[in-house]
Every structure is written in C-alpha cells, then in structure tokens.
CSV table of C-alpha atoms in Angstrom, one decimal:
chain,number,residue,atom,x,y,z
A,1044,PRO,CA,-57.3,55.3,29.2
A,1045,THR,CA,-56.5,56.3,32.8
A,1046,GLY,CA,-53.7,58.7,33.6
A,1047,ALA,CA,-51.4,55.9,34.8
A,1048,ALA,CA,-52.1,53.9,31.6
A,1049,ALA,CA,-51.4,56.9,29.4
A,1050,ALA,CA,-48.1,57.5,31.2
A,1051,ALA,CA,-47.1,53.9,30.7
A,1052,ALA,CA,-48.0,54.1,27.1
A,1053,ALA,CA,-45.9,57.3,26.7
A,1054,ARG,CA,-42.9,55.6,28.4
A,1055,LEU,CA,-43.3,52.6,26.1
A,1056,ALA,CA,-43.5,54.8,23.0
A,1057,ALA,CA,-40.4,56.7,24.2
A,1058,GLY,CA,-38.6,53.5,24.6
A,1059,ALA,CA,-39.6,52.3,21.2
A,1060,GLY,CA,-38.6,55.5,19.7
A,1061,GLY,CA,-35.1,55.2,21.3
A,1062,SER,CA,-34.6,58.2,23.5
A,1063,SER,CA,-31.1,59.5,24.1
A,1064,ALA,CA,-31.1,58.2,27.7
A,1065,ASP,CA,-32.1,54.7,26.5
A,1066,ASP,CA,-29.5,54.7,23.7
A,1067,MET,CA,-26.9,55.8,26.2
A,1068,ARG,CA,-27.8,53.1,28.6
A,1069,ARG,CA,-27.6,50.5,25.9
A,1070,GLN,CA,-24.2,51.9,24.8
A,1071,ILE,CA,-22.8,51.7,28.3
A,1072,LEU,CA,-24.0,48.1,28.8
A,1073,ALA,CA,-22.6,47.1,25.4
A,1074,GLU,CA,-19.2,48.8,26.2
A,1075,ARG,CA,-19.1,47.2,29.6
A,1076,GLU,CA,-19.7,43.7,28.0
A,1077,ARG,CA,-17.1,44.4,25.3
A,1078,ARG,CA,-14.5,45.3,27.9
A,1079,ARG,CA,-15.3,42.2,30.0
A,1080,ALA,CA,-15.0,39.9,27.0
A,1081,ALA,CA,-11.7,41.5,26.0
A,1082,THR,CA,-10.3,41.1,29.5
A,1083,LEU,CA,-11.3,37.4,29.6
A,1084,LYS,CA,-9.9,36.9,26.1
A,1085,GLU,CA,-6.6,38.5,27.1
A,1086,LYS,CA,-6.4,36.4,30.3
A,1087,GLU,CA,-7.0,33.2,28.3
A,1088,GLU,CA,-4.4,34.1,25.7
A,1089,ARG,CA,-1.9,34.9,28.5
A,1090,GLU,CA,-2.5,31.6,30.2
A,1091,LYS,CA,-2.2,29.7,26.9
A,1092,ALA,CA,1.1,31.5,26.2
A,1093,LEU,CA,2.5,30.6,29.7
A,1094,ALA,CA,1.4,27.0,29.3
A,1095,ALA,CA,3.1,26.8,25.9
A,1096,GLU,CA,6.2,28.3,27.4
A,1097,ASP,CA,6.3,25.7,30.2
A,1098,GLU,CA,6.1,22.9,27.6
A,1099,ASP,CA,8.7,24.5,25.3
A,1100,PRO,CA,11.8,22.2,25.1
A,1101,ALA,CA,14.0,25.3,25.0
A,1102,MET,CA,13.0,26.1,28.5
A,1103,ALA,CA,14.0,22.8,29.9
A,1104,PRO,CA,17.5,23.9,31.0
A,1105,LEU,CA,16.1,26.9,32.8
A,1106,ASN,CA,13.5,24.7,34.5
A,1107,ASP,CA,16.2,22.3,35.6
A,1108,ALA,CA,18.4,25.2,37.0
A,1109,VAL,CA,15.5,26.6,39.0
A,1110,ALA,CA,14.6,23.2,40.3
A,1111,ARG,CA,18.2,22.7,41.6
A,1112,VAL,CA,18.1,26.1,43.3
A,1113,ALA,CA,14.7,25.1,44.9
A,1114,ALA,CA,16.3,22.0,46.3
A,1115,HIS,CA,18.9,24.0,48.3
A,1116,ALA,CA,18.4,24.4,52.0
A,1117,ASP,CA,18.4,28.2,51.7
A,1118,ALA,CA,16.4,28.3,48.5
A,1119,GLU,CA,14.3,31.4,49.3
A,1120,ALA,CA,17.3,33.6,50.0
A,1121,SER,CA,19.1,32.5,46.9
A,1122,ALA,CA,16.0,32.8,44.7
A,1123,GLY,CA,15.3,36.3,46.2
A,1124,LEU,CA,18.8,37.6,45.2
A,1125,LEU,CA,18.5,36.0,41.7
A,1126,LEU,CA,15.1,37.7,41.4
A,1127,ARG,CA,16.6,41.1,42.2
A,1128,ILE,CA,19.3,40.6,39.6
A,1129,VAL,CA,16.8,39.6,36.9
A,1130,GLY,CA,14.2,42.0,37.9
A,1131,ASN,CA,16.5,45.0,37.9
A,1132,ALA,CA,17.8,44.2,34.5
A,1133,LEU,CA,14.2,44.0,33.2
A,1134,ASN,CA,12.9,47.1,35.0
A,1135,ASP,CA,15.8,49.3,34.0
A,1136,PRO,CA,17.6,47.8,30.9
A,1137,GLY,CA,19.4,51.1,30.2
A,1138,GLU,CA,21.3,51.1,33.5
A,1139,PRO,CA,24.8,49.5,33.1
A,1140,LYS,CA,25.2,48.6,36.7
A,1141,TYR,CA,22.2,46.2,36.4
A,1142,ARG,CA,23.9,44.4,33.5
A,1143,ARG,CA,27.0,43.4,35.5
A,1144,VAL,CA,27.1,41.2,38.5
A,1145,ARG,CA,30.4,40.9,40.5
A,1146,LEU,CA,30.7,37.4,41.8
A,1147,ALA,CA,33.4,38.6,44.3
A,1148,ASN,CA,30.6,40.2,46.3
A,1149,PRO,CA,30.1,37.9,49.4
A,1150,LYS,CA,26.3,38.0,49.3
A,1151,ILE,CA,26.2,37.2,45.6
A,1152,ALA,CA,28.8,34.5,46.0
A,1153,ALA,CA,26.7,32.9,48.8
A,1154,ALA,CA,23.5,33.0,46.7
A,1155,VAL,CA,24.9,32.2,43.3
A,1156,LEU,CA,28.2,30.4,43.4
A,1157,ASP,CA,27.5,28.4,46.6
A,1158,VAL,CA,24.1,27.2,45.4
A,1159,ASP,CA,23.7,24.5,42.8
A,1160,GLY,CA,22.0,26.0,39.7
A,1161,GLY,CA,22.6,29.7,40.6
A,1162,VAL,CA,25.1,30.4,37.9
A,1163,ASP,CA,23.0,28.3,35.4
A,1164,VAL,CA,19.9,30.4,36.1
A,1165,LEU,CA,21.7,33.6,35.2
A,1166,GLU,CA,23.3,32.1,32.1
A,1167,ARG,CA,19.9,30.8,30.9
A,1168,ALA,CA,18.5,34.3,31.5
A,1169,GLY,CA,21.1,35.8,29.1
A,1170,PHE,CA,24.1,36.6,31.3
A,1171,ARG,CA,27.5,35.3,30.4
A,1172,LEU,CA,30.5,34.6,32.5
A,1173,ALA,CA,33.5,37.0,32.0
A,1174,PHE,CA,36.8,37.8,33.7
A,1175,GLU,CA,37.8,41.3,34.7
A,1176,ASP,CA,41.3,41.4,36.3
A,1177,ASP,CA,41.4,44.7,38.2
A,1178,GLY,CA,44.7,43.9,39.9
A,1179,GLY,CA,43.0,42.9,43.2
A,1180,GLU,CA,43.0,39.6,45.0
A,1181,GLY,CA,39.2,39.1,44.7
A,1182,ASP,CA,37.4,36.8,42.4
A,1183,PRO,CA,37.7,38.3,38.8
A,1184,ARG,CA,34.6,36.6,37.6
A,1185,VAL,CA,31.6,38.7,36.6
A,1186,MET,CA,28.2,37.9,35.0
A,1187,VAL,CA,27.5,40.3,32.1
A,1188,LEU,CA,24.3,40.8,30.2
A,1189,ASP,CA,25.1,42.1,26.7
A,1190,ASP,CA,22.7,44.0,24.5
A,1191,ALA,CA,22.7,41.1,22.0
A,1192,ALA,CA,21.7,38.6,24.7
A,1193,PHE,CA,19.0,40.9,26.3
A,1194,ASP,CA,15.7,39.2,25.7
A,1195,PRO,CA,12.7,40.4,27.8
A,1196,ALA,CA,10.8,37.2,27.1
A,1197,VAL,CA,13.6,35.0,28.5
A,1198,LEU,CA,14.2,37.3,31.5
A,1199,ASN,CA,10.4,37.2,32.2
A,1200,ALA,CA,10.5,33.5,32.1
A,1201,ALA,CA,13.3,33.3,34.6
A,1202,PHE,CA,11.6,35.8,36.9
A,1203,ARG,CA,8.3,34.0,36.8
A,1204,ARG,CA,9.9,30.7,37.8
A,1205,LEU,CA,12.0,32.3,40.6
A,1206,ALA,CA,9.0,34.3,41.9
A,1207,GLY,CA,7.4,31.0,43.2
A,1208,LEU,CA,10.4,30.5,45.5
A,1209,ALA,CA,10.5,34.1,46.8
A,1210,PRO,CA,7.1,35.7,46.4
A,1211,GLU,CA,7.7,38.5,48.8
A,1212,VAL,CA,10.7,39.7,46.8
A,1213,ALA,CA,8.7,39.5,43.6
A,1214,LYS,CA,6.0,41.7,45.1
A,1215,GLN,CA,8.6,44.3,46.1
A,1216,LEU,CA,10.1,44.5,42.7
A,1217,GLN,CA,6.8,45.2,41.0
A,1218,LEU,CA,8.1,43.8,37.8
A,1219,LYS,CA,7.2,45.5,34.5
A,1220,THR,CA,6.0,42.8,32.2
A,1221,SER,CA,7.0,42.5,28.6
A,1222,LYS,CA,3.8,44.2,27.6
A,1223,GLN,CA,4.7,47.9,28.0
A,1224,GLN,CA,2.2,50.2,29.5
A,1225,PRO,CA,0.9,52.7,27.0
A,1226,PRO,CA,2.4,56.2,27.4
A,1227,PRO,CA,0.3,58.8,29.2
A,1228,PRO,CA,-2.1,60.7,26.9
A,1229,PRO,CA,-0.9,64.1,25.9
A,1230,ASP,CA,-2.1,67.1,27.9
A,1231,PRO,CA,-4.7,68.8,25.7
A,1232,ALA,CA,-4.1,72.1,27.4
A,1233,LYS,CA,-0.4,72.2,26.3
A,1234,PRO,CA,1.1,72.5,22.8
A,1235,PRO,CA,1.7,69.2,21.0
A,1236,ALA,CA,4.9,67.4,21.9
A,1237,ALA,CA,6.0,67.6,18.3
A,1238,GLY,CA,5.6,71.4,18.2
A,1239,ARG,CA,3.4,73.5,15.9
A,1240,ARG,CA,4.8,71.8,12.8
A,1241,ALA,CA,4.3,75.0,10.8
A,1242,ARG,CA,3.8,74.6,7.1
A,1243,ALA,CA,2.9,76.9,4.3
A,1244,PHE,CA,0.9,76.1,1.2
A,1245,THR,CA,0.6,78.2,-2.0
A,1246,PRO,CA,-2.6,78.0,-4.0
A,1247,ALA,CA,-2.4,76.0,-7.2
A,1248,GLU,CA,-4.3,78.7,-9.0
A,1249,VAL,CA,-5.0,82.1,-7.5
A,1250,CYS,CA,-8.6,83.0,-8.4
A,1251,ALA,CA,-10.3,86.3,-7.8
A,1252,ALA,CA,-12.2,84.9,-4.9
A,1253,ALA,CA,-9.0,83.9,-3.1
A,1254,VAL,CA,-7.6,87.4,-3.0
A,1255,ALA,CA,-10.8,89.4,-2.8
A,1256,ASP,CA,-11.2,91.6,0.2
A,1257,LEU,CA,-14.7,90.7,1.3
A,1258,GLY,CA,-16.8,93.3,3.0
A,1259,ASP,CA,-18.4,92.9,6.4
A,1260,GLU,CA,-21.8,92.4,4.8
A,1261,TYR,CA,-20.4,89.1,3.3
A,1262,PHE,CA,-20.2,87.6,6.8
A,1263,GLN,CA,-23.6,88.9,8.1
A,1264,ARG,CA,-26.1,86.1,8.6
A,1265,THR,CA,-29.6,86.1,7.5
A,1266,PRO,CA,-32.5,85.8,10.0
A,1267,GLU,CA,-33.0,82.1,9.0
A,1268,GLU,CA,-29.3,81.4,9.7
A,1269,ILE,CA,-29.6,83.0,13.1
A,1270,GLN,CA,-32.7,81.0,14.0
A,1271,ALA,CA,-31.0,77.8,13.0
A,1272,GLU,CA,-28.0,78.7,15.2
A,1273,VAL,CA,-30.3,79.4,18.2
A,1274,ALA,CA,-32.0,76.0,17.6
A,1275,ARG,CA,-28.7,74.2,17.4
A,1276,LYS,CA,-27.4,75.7,20.6
A,1277,ARG,CA,-30.7,74.9,22.4
A,1278,ALA,CA,-30.4,71.3,21.3
A,1279,GLN,CA,-26.8,71.2,22.4
A,1280,ARG,CA,-27.7,72.5,25.9
A,1281,GLU,CA,-30.4,69.8,26.1
A,1282,ARG,CA,-27.9,67.1,25.2
A,1283,ASP,CA,-25.3,68.4,27.6
A,1284,SER,CA,-27.8,68.4,30.5
A,1285,VAL,CA,-28.2,64.6,30.3
A,1286,LEU,CA,-25.6,62.6,32.2
A,1287,THR,CA,-23.7,60.8,29.4
A,1288,THR,CA,-20.3,59.2,28.7
A,1289,ARG,CA,-17.5,61.0,26.9
A,1290,ALA,CA,-17.8,58.6,24.0
A,1291,TRP,CA,-21.5,59.4,23.7
A,1292,LYS,CA,-20.8,63.1,23.7
A,1293,ASP,CA,-18.1,62.7,21.1
A,1294,LYS,CA,-20.4,60.7,18.9
A,1295,ASN,CA,-23.1,63.4,19.0
A,1296,ARG,CA,-20.7,66.2,18.6
A,1297,PHE,CA,-18.5,64.9,15.8
A,1298,GLY,CA,-20.5,61.9,14.4
A,1299,TRP,CA,-17.7,59.5,15.2
A,1300,GLU,CA,-18.0,56.1,16.9
A,1301,GLY,CA,-15.8,53.2,17.8
A,1302,ASP,CA,-12.7,52.7,19.8
A,1303,ALA,CA,-11.2,56.1,20.9
A,1304,GLY,CA,-7.7,54.9,19.9
A,1305,SER,CA,-8.3,54.5,16.2
A,1306,ARG,CA,-9.2,57.2,13.7
A,1307,GLU,CA,-9.0,54.8,10.8
A,1308,GLY,CA,-12.2,53.2,11.8
A,1309,GLY,CA,-14.0,56.6,11.8
A,1310,SER,CA,-13.5,57.0,15.5
A,1311,PHE,CA,-12.7,60.0,17.6
A,1312,ASP,CA,-9.2,60.4,19.0
A,1313,ALA,CA,-9.2,63.2,21.6
A,1314,GLY,CA,-5.4,62.9,21.9
A,1315,LYS,CA,-4.8,64.1,18.3
A,1316,PRO,CA,-3.8,67.7,18.0
A,1317,ALA,CA,-6.1,70.2,16.2
A,1318,VAL,CA,-4.9,71.0,12.7
A,1319,VAL,CA,-5.7,74.6,12.0
A,1320,ARG,CA,-5.1,76.3,8.6
A,1321,VAL,CA,-5.2,80.1,8.2
A,1322,ARG,CA,-5.9,81.5,4.8
A,1323,MET,CA,-4.0,84.7,4.2
A,1324,PRO,CA,-5.3,87.5,2.1
A,1325,ASP,CA,-2.9,86.6,-0.7
A,1326,GLY,CA,-4.2,83.1,-0.9
A,1327,VAL,CA,-1.3,81.4,0.9
A,1328,VAL,CA,-2.4,79.0,3.7
A,1329,LEU,CA,-0.5,78.7,7.0
A,1330,GLN,CA,-0.9,75.4,8.9
A,1331,GLY,CA,-0.2,74.6,12.6
A,1332,GLU,CA,-1.1,72.1,15.2
A,1333,PHE,CA,-2.6,72.9,18.7
A,1334,GLY,CA,-3.8,71.0,21.7
A,1335,ARG,CA,-7.5,71.0,21.7
A,1336,ARG,CA,-7.7,72.6,25.1
A,1337,GLU,CA,-5.1,75.3,24.5
A,1338,PRO,CA,-6.3,78.9,24.7
A,1339,ALA,CA,-7.8,80.0,21.4
A,1340,GLY,CA,-5.3,82.9,21.6
A,1341,ALA,CA,-2.5,80.5,20.9
A,1342,VAL,CA,-3.7,80.4,17.3
A,1343,ARG,CA,-3.2,84.2,17.1
A,1344,GLU,CA,0.2,84.0,18.7
A,1345,PHE,CA,1.3,81.4,16.2
A,1346,VAL,CA,0.1,83.4,13.2
A,1347,ALA,CA,1.9,86.5,14.5
A,1348,SER,CA,5.1,84.6,14.9
A,1349,ALA,CA,4.9,83.4,11.3
A,1350,LEU,CA,4.3,86.8,9.6
A,1351,ARG,CA,7.0,88.6,7.7
A,1352,GLU,CA,6.0,91.7,9.6
A,1353,PRO,CA,5.1,90.5,13.1
A,1354,HIS,CA,4.0,94.0,14.2
A,1355,ARG,CA,1.0,94.0,11.8
A,1356,THR,CA,-2.5,93.8,13.3
A,1357,PHE,CA,-5.1,91.4,12.0
A,1358,SER,CA,-8.3,89.7,12.9
A,1359,LEU,CA,-9.1,85.9,12.6
A,1360,SER,CA,-12.5,84.5,11.9
A,1361,PHE,CA,-14.0,81.0,11.5
A,1362,LEU,CA,-17.3,80.6,9.7
A,1363,GLY,CA,-17.9,84.3,10.1
A,1364,LYS,CA,-17.3,84.4,13.8
A,1365,PRO,CA,-14.1,85.9,15.4
A,1366,VAL,CA,-11.7,83.5,17.0
A,1367,THR,CA,-11.6,84.3,20.7
A,1368,GLU,CA,-8.3,85.9,21.8
A,1369,ASP,CA,-6.7,85.1,25.1
A,1370,ASP,CA,-6.5,88.8,26.2
A,1371,GLU,CA,-6.4,89.6,29.9
A,1372,GLY,CA,-9.9,89.8,31.2
A,1373,GLY,CA,-11.3,88.3,28.0
A,1374,PRO,CA,-13.5,85.2,27.6
A,1375,ALA,CA,-10.6,82.8,27.6
A,1376,ALA,CA,-9.1,84.3,30.7
A,1377,LYS,CA,-12.5,84.2,32.5
A,1378,ALA,CA,-13.0,80.6,31.5
A,1379,ALA,CA,-9.5,79.7,32.8
A,1380,ALA,CA,-10.3,81.4,36.1
A,1381,GLU,CA,-13.6,79.5,36.4
A,1382,ARG,CA,-11.8,76.2,35.8
A,1383,GLU,CA,-9.2,77.0,38.5
A,1384,GLU,CA,-12.0,77.9,40.9
A,1385,ALA,CA,-13.7,74.6,40.1
A,1386,LYS,CA,-10.5,72.8,40.8
A,1387,ARG,CA,-10.1,74.5,44.1
A,1388,ARG,CA,-13.6,73.4,45.1
A,1389,GLY,CA,-12.7,69.8,44.1
A,1390,GLY,CA,-14.0,69.8,40.6
A,1391,LYS,CA,-12.3,68.7,37.4
A,1392,GLY,CA,-10.1,71.7,37.3
A,1393,ALA,CA,-8.2,73.2,34.4
A,1394,GLY,CA,-8.9,71.7,31.0
A,1395,TYR,CA,-12.3,70.4,31.8
A,1396,ALA,CA,-14.4,73.2,30.2
A,1397,ALA,CA,-13.9,74.0,26.5
A,1398,ALA,CA,-14.9,77.7,26.8
A,1399,GLY,CA,-12.1,80.0,25.4
A,1400,THR,CA,-10.1,77.1,24.0
A,1401,VAL,CA,-9.3,75.8,20.5
A,1402,GLU,CA,-12.0,73.2,20.8
A,1403,GLY,CA,-14.5,75.8,22.2
A,1404,ALA,CA,-13.8,78.0,19.2
A,1405,GLY,CA,-14.8,75.1,16.9
A,1406,LEU,CA,-11.3,74.5,15.6
A,1407,PHE,CA,-11.0,70.9,16.7
A,1408,PRO,CA,-10.3,68.5,15.0
A,1409,SER,CA,-9.5,70.8,12.0
A,1410,ALA,CA,-10.6,74.1,10.7
A,1411,LEU,CA,-9.8,76.7,8.0
A,1412,VAL,CA,-9.5,80.2,9.6
A,1413,THR,CA,-9.6,83.4,7.6
A,1414,LEU,CA,-7.1,86.2,8.3
A,1415,LYS,CA,-8.0,89.9,7.6
A,1416,TRP,CA,-5.6,92.8,7.9
A,1417,THR,CA,-6.7,95.6,10.2
A,1418,ASP,CA,-3.8,97.9,9.1
A,1419,ALA,CA,-1.9,98.8,6.0
A,1420,ASN,CA,1.2,97.2,4.6
A,1421,THR,CA,4.2,99.2,5.7
A,1422,ASP,CA,7.0,98.1,3.4
A,1423,GLY,CA,5.1,97.1,0.2
A,1424,GLY,CA,6.4,93.5,0.4
A,1425,LYS,CA,4.5,90.8,-1.5
A,1426,ASP,CA,4.5,87.9,0.8
A,1427,ALA,CA,2.6,87.9,4.1
A,1428,LEU,CA,4.5,85.0,5.7
A,1429,ALA,CA,8.2,84.9,6.7
A,1430,ALA,CA,10.8,84.1,4.1
A,1431,ALA,CA,11.8,80.9,5.8
A,1432,LEU,CA,8.2,79.5,5.6
A,1433,MET,CA,7.7,80.6,2.0
A,1434,ALA,CA,11.0,79.0,1.0
A,1435,SER,CA,9.6,75.6,2.0
A,1436,ALA,CA,6.0,76.3,0.8
A,1437,GLU,CA,4.2,73.5,-1.0
A,1438,PRO,CA,1.4,73.7,-3.6
A,1439,LEU,CA,-2.0,73.3,-2.0
A,1440,GLU,CA,-3.7,70.3,-3.4
C-alpha cells in the first residue's frame, strides 16, 4: 500500500485499539452529555414542582393575598417592600432583626397596612401579628416570624409570587433558594477541618516480624524491581504529557471511576483527607489525617508531637523510600517555591503540583509508613507514644 494508505490504516488500527486520546475524548463527550441530561432533568423537575405548588389548594390564600396587592395603584412599591421583608428572612434566617417588622414604621405602614392584602401576605408567609407596648404613642403592632413558623418553602413561594410584581427588587436581593449551595471544597494544602484525629492501635498479637529491627539490606531493591520502577515512571510521564481531564488522571492513577462525590461507588474523592498510619518499632500503629497537598513534612511533625519523647530522632519510610521532609531548601521547599513562581506568572499557583506533598510521597488516599529510630532510648520507657494516646489505644483489627 502507499504511504498515505498505510498511515490511514495505522490510524484506523489505533482507533480500533482504543488509544488513550480516543478514550479520553469519548469520556469527555459522555460526561458532557450526562451533565446536559442532568441539567434538563433538574429543570423539568423544578418546573413540575412549581406547577404542583401553584395548583396546591393550600396556596390559594397566598395567591389571593398577592392578587389583592397587585390590584393596588402602587402595587410595585408595596410588593417591593414585602419582597425585602421576605427575602431578608430567607437570606439571613439567623438575624433577629429580619424576623420582626414594626408596623409603626411609616414606610412599612404605607406598603403593608394601607394596601389590601399586605398583612395577609406576611401572615401566609409565616409571620404573626403581635403587640409590643414600649410605652410610646406609636402603633404597638409588629409582625414576628417565630422559629416554629419559619418554613423556607412557604417563604420561597411568597417571594416567587411577589417577584413578578417587583422584578428589579427581586434581582437586587439575589435570593438564595431552598436548595442550599454546596460548601466550598476543603483546601487540600491545609490540615483537615476536623484536625489530625490522632488514634493509636495496639497489635492484636505481637509477632517477631512486628518488632524486628530490619537492616538496610531488607529495603534494598533488586535490579528487576528498579527496572520495573523506571518503566512505571516512564509510562507515567507519557500519560501526563497528554492533555487529559482530572477525572481521567484520577482513573489512571488510582483505578477509580464515577462521580467524584461518592466513594461508595468506587469513585475518587479528592476532598477526602489522606489517612496515614505509622508503624512504630514496638508494633503500635499511630494514625492521623492530612490534606493531600500538605507538605510531606507535616507527617513527620505529627509523629514527633505524638511521641512520649518528642526530642528523639527517627526516619520515616514508605515502601522502602524515605518520606520527604519539609526542611528548608529541601525538595518540598523547592516545589513550593516553584508553585509560587508559577502563580506569579499566572499559572495555577500553590497546590497545583504534587511534588513534596503528601500525595506526591504516595501517601494519598492511605498508606502505612514505617518509623525507625536513629538514636537510642534515653529513659528506658516501654511505650513510644505519649501516655494520653496509649490510654485510648484500640486493638488493631
């Protein structure tokens, strides 16, 4: 065959074989279609819910009250003030001043008391009429929204109906709907919000292997293992050189697929902290949690703070490789400087690269690290960990 025909045949064969680029493209298109379908479904469900709400007989009194407000000559001004009262109660339910409306206020009196249906709208939204005699000569009546009567669904219904009469006010309020926005994801470069959650585990049965002081030759790799490691890193560099989505990289790195918000379905959740266990020479295991982009030296600091003798020196290793420390001028510090420099040039900035971090050390999502003393015990004590941790230690299952 000609050169062009051979090239076409090669491209066809590559497509049939399912190259990484083709698989990535199909994944992106499938994800885009899935999100589009989910958006359409959510919109349809919302429209159905609103239609059902309009037909609900329980909403008839609210509809009637709003209709009477709409029939007033200054309906827009009245609806605008009612919108602010309802919207403020929805947007900031914990603020007491938004739960109490003084009818003695001239502006409120003109928009609520002097307009047919004004008081009824607030009552249907959950407010109740009360009297507060402060010794003055003004109107003692107030509208109060109690905790027991606070219902976001009812307040939203009132807001939606009033918004049609005063659309500009509705835009200004930027109402938060009953569907709360998800909280911002945790910063992976900072410790977990719940703290380290330090725990200690005692071995169920202490065997000779658990307490043996393994020599350096135990951790030396064979030539075959070194060749396999070189091949693995070469394949990783090739994968990273291709423009891919984060989900695709997570799938290839951890073998997890699916929605990033659910670990139950075998998916990858980058917001989860890394669970790191450190096996002490006496067999006791120390556990702590770390942000995946925290410096790897945070693990060492955590271990030092948990020791009975914090001044002792030790080394940490994972799969025979030392866990990078965050010493000044070390790999982690250099990686942080590079990230800050990238941020200054308009790049992703801190937290983008994994070098020198918990994830970069291979400790995410979980890992068992080995501790080895590099000095001698000074007081002859038995336990390596602090007494407070050992007092709450649990058997390791």
